């Protein structure tokens, strides 16, 4: 059974550009068919407002990474269009977009500080200022003492945190995260989730996060909005708002949390016709 | 009694092959004596060492000539190889149109084209360097191309996302990624440059003061001076091993802080 995407908006298929200061990211009837014929996305329509914390939730292969890469400007749609603050390219919008990939993707030949400094170096930020900002970015991820360490000397979780520091060092407006904590143990993951959440809360109404995950619990804990996708072809099947509340360990035990998790599980089950995760 | 020395991997790496070598040489020596093998067929290791001692100065001068050609050819091959590799990765079109000729270079036996090159190029040293360069060039090209292409796609995306220019991507990403492959190419090519130099000398057969080790081997063969022939061979082998070690050491000091292949 297919659940209709709930958000009702006027069709923008004419594609005319109007500056839109609140809709940070907009995918309008986006389709993606890869060269080998795989239909990764089908008629995806997703409007992400400034300051949203959106989780993309869905089974493997439903096109979450594809959609995220499109928002990053790393892939282009086969049909439909994307908008960044109403413009048709990330660069035109002036948005600072940072992305955390599924793997840490650090440069193995450079130490942590140099890795984190990379976006600043590429942007031509003067060295002294860049170093100060790197130090400031390493602090909250707990790597202040590891600036001189090489990636191979770090644990998987530490590498991931370095890559998060690298994404945050530019003080981005949009943070795209592709299953950043998928490979981590639950303790580390919960801790990093909490840190991420408070970081977002600190920059309230400024930082927009799009977070890909397989975990319903993680999605509910983190998000202001959970967008559920289904595979074959990849499409959006539900868009659920999670009311604002203090997200702490208490929240994980609350009835509200359990309610949302159960609700999403049920929707996921019905959307995939009972067989989740092929 | 404990033998902590033998547990030290660095010592083992040097001592173990030395022991094997000494053992083989001893067997060789004993067999030569036991079967009374004449010196003009197979000289005893002690004969070779004696010849190395007596003919040392002449052979070393010849080795110097061969080494000069080897190093020149190796250097030229490294520079040309890297330039070619950078050209190849610029566009698929350039690579598709030029790569077959690089392969052609590789598969053409140097003995077959050396006579031509020696006729075309007046200066014998230059002719020999050209021959040896042709032999040493291909591994550098193919390895460096492979390296420049085998960039982590995630990192490439990261650079694109941050609006890196082509130049920034090259310097900060492609070149560091290619280094381990480039050093692999250097290691192969150093040996090939030596082989190329010796083979080219064989074909050229130039004597006189500019005679290299190959000429010494030819002469020793004509004069049935087998110990001297072996002595020259020993020098070539030692040179090859030293060249290889030099390249391995270079790779180690430049990569050891990050690349798996060079970590102890
Ligand atoms: N470069 C590509 N070429 C061809 N097909 C691709 C490519 N990238 C992804 N696909 C296909 O598109 C579909 C969606 O892929 P995508 O990586 O977006 O899924 P995902 O939701 O991120 O999955 P996962 O949760 O496993 O990471 C998959 O069926 C995949 O096989
Ligand atoms: Mg994915």
GROMACS .gro file of C-alpha atoms and ligand atoms in nm, chain A residues 32-41 58-69 75 102 178-179 212-214 229 231-232 234, ligand 1:
model
   64
   32UNK     CA    1   1.700   0.978  -1.089
   33UNK     CA    2   1.773   0.691  -1.321
   34UNK     CA    3   2.132   0.575  -1.318
   35UNK     CA    4   2.317   0.475  -1.632
   36UNK     CA    5   2.250   0.108  -1.566
   37UNK     CA    6   1.874   0.164  -1.560
   38UNK     CA    7   1.829   0.165  -1.181
   39UNK     CA    8   1.549   0.399  -1.084
   40UNK     CA    9   1.693   0.535  -0.764
   41UNK     CA   10   1.433   0.809  -0.714
   58UNK     CA   11   1.427   0.401   0.483
   59UNK     CA   12   1.554   0.060   0.382
   60UNK     CA   13   1.877   0.005   0.197
   61UNK     CA   14   1.870   0.109  -0.166
   62UNK     CA   15   1.575   0.350  -0.143
   63UNK     CA   16   1.782   0.640  -0.271
   64UNK     CA   17   1.866   0.824   0.050
   65UNK     CA   18   2.231   0.876  -0.045
   66UNK     CA   19   2.129   0.972  -0.396
   67UNK     CA   20   1.894   1.242  -0.270
   68UNK     CA   21   2.156   1.370  -0.026
   69UNK     CA   22   2.419   1.391  -0.300
   75UNK     CA   23   2.453   1.450  -0.861
  102UNK     CA   24   2.914   0.731   0.543
  178UNK     CA   25   2.487   1.020   0.530
  179UNK     CA   26   2.456   0.755   0.802
  212UNK     CA   27   2.026   0.985   0.663
  213UNK     CA   28   1.978   0.687   0.889
  214UNK     CA   29   1.848   0.331   0.901
  229UNK     CA   30   1.125   0.651   0.201
  231UNK     CA   31   1.258   0.138  -0.236
  232UNK     CA   32   1.205   0.021  -0.593
  234UNK     CA   33   1.288   0.515  -0.431
  543LIG     N1   34   2.650   0.530  -0.920
  543LIG     C1   35   2.548   0.444  -0.931
  543LIG     N2   36   2.526   0.377  -1.045
  543LIG     C2   37   2.423   0.292  -1.058
  543LIG     N3   38   2.332   0.269  -0.963
  543LIG     C3   39   2.347   0.332  -0.847
  543LIG     C4   40   2.456   0.423  -0.824
  543LIG     N4   41   2.445   0.472  -0.699
  543LIG     C5   42   2.335   0.413  -0.646
  543LIG     N5   43   2.277   0.329  -0.735
  543LIG     C6   44   2.153   0.252  -0.714
  543LIG     O1   45   2.051   0.341  -0.679
  543LIG     C7   46   1.974   0.290  -0.573
  543LIG     C8   47   1.973   0.386  -0.456
  543LIG     O2   48   2.104   0.397  -0.406
  543LIG     P1   49   2.142   0.481  -0.278
  543LIG     O3   50   2.286   0.468  -0.254
  543LIG     O4   51   2.090   0.619  -0.294
  543LIG     O5   52   2.059   0.405  -0.167
  543LIG     P2   53   2.056   0.429  -0.009
  543LIG     O6   54   1.916   0.453   0.028
  543LIG     O7   55   2.156   0.530   0.030
  543LIG     O8   56   2.099   0.285   0.044
  543LIG     P3   57   2.187   0.249   0.172
  543LIG     O9   58   2.098   0.269   0.289
  543LIG    O10   59   2.220   0.104   0.152
  543LIG    O11   60   2.307   0.338   0.172
  543LIG     C9   61   2.031   0.154  -0.539
  543LIG    O12   62   1.949   0.057  -0.599
  543LIG    C10   63   2.167   0.153  -0.601
  543LIG    O13   64   2.198   0.025  -0.650
   0.00000   0.00000   0.00000
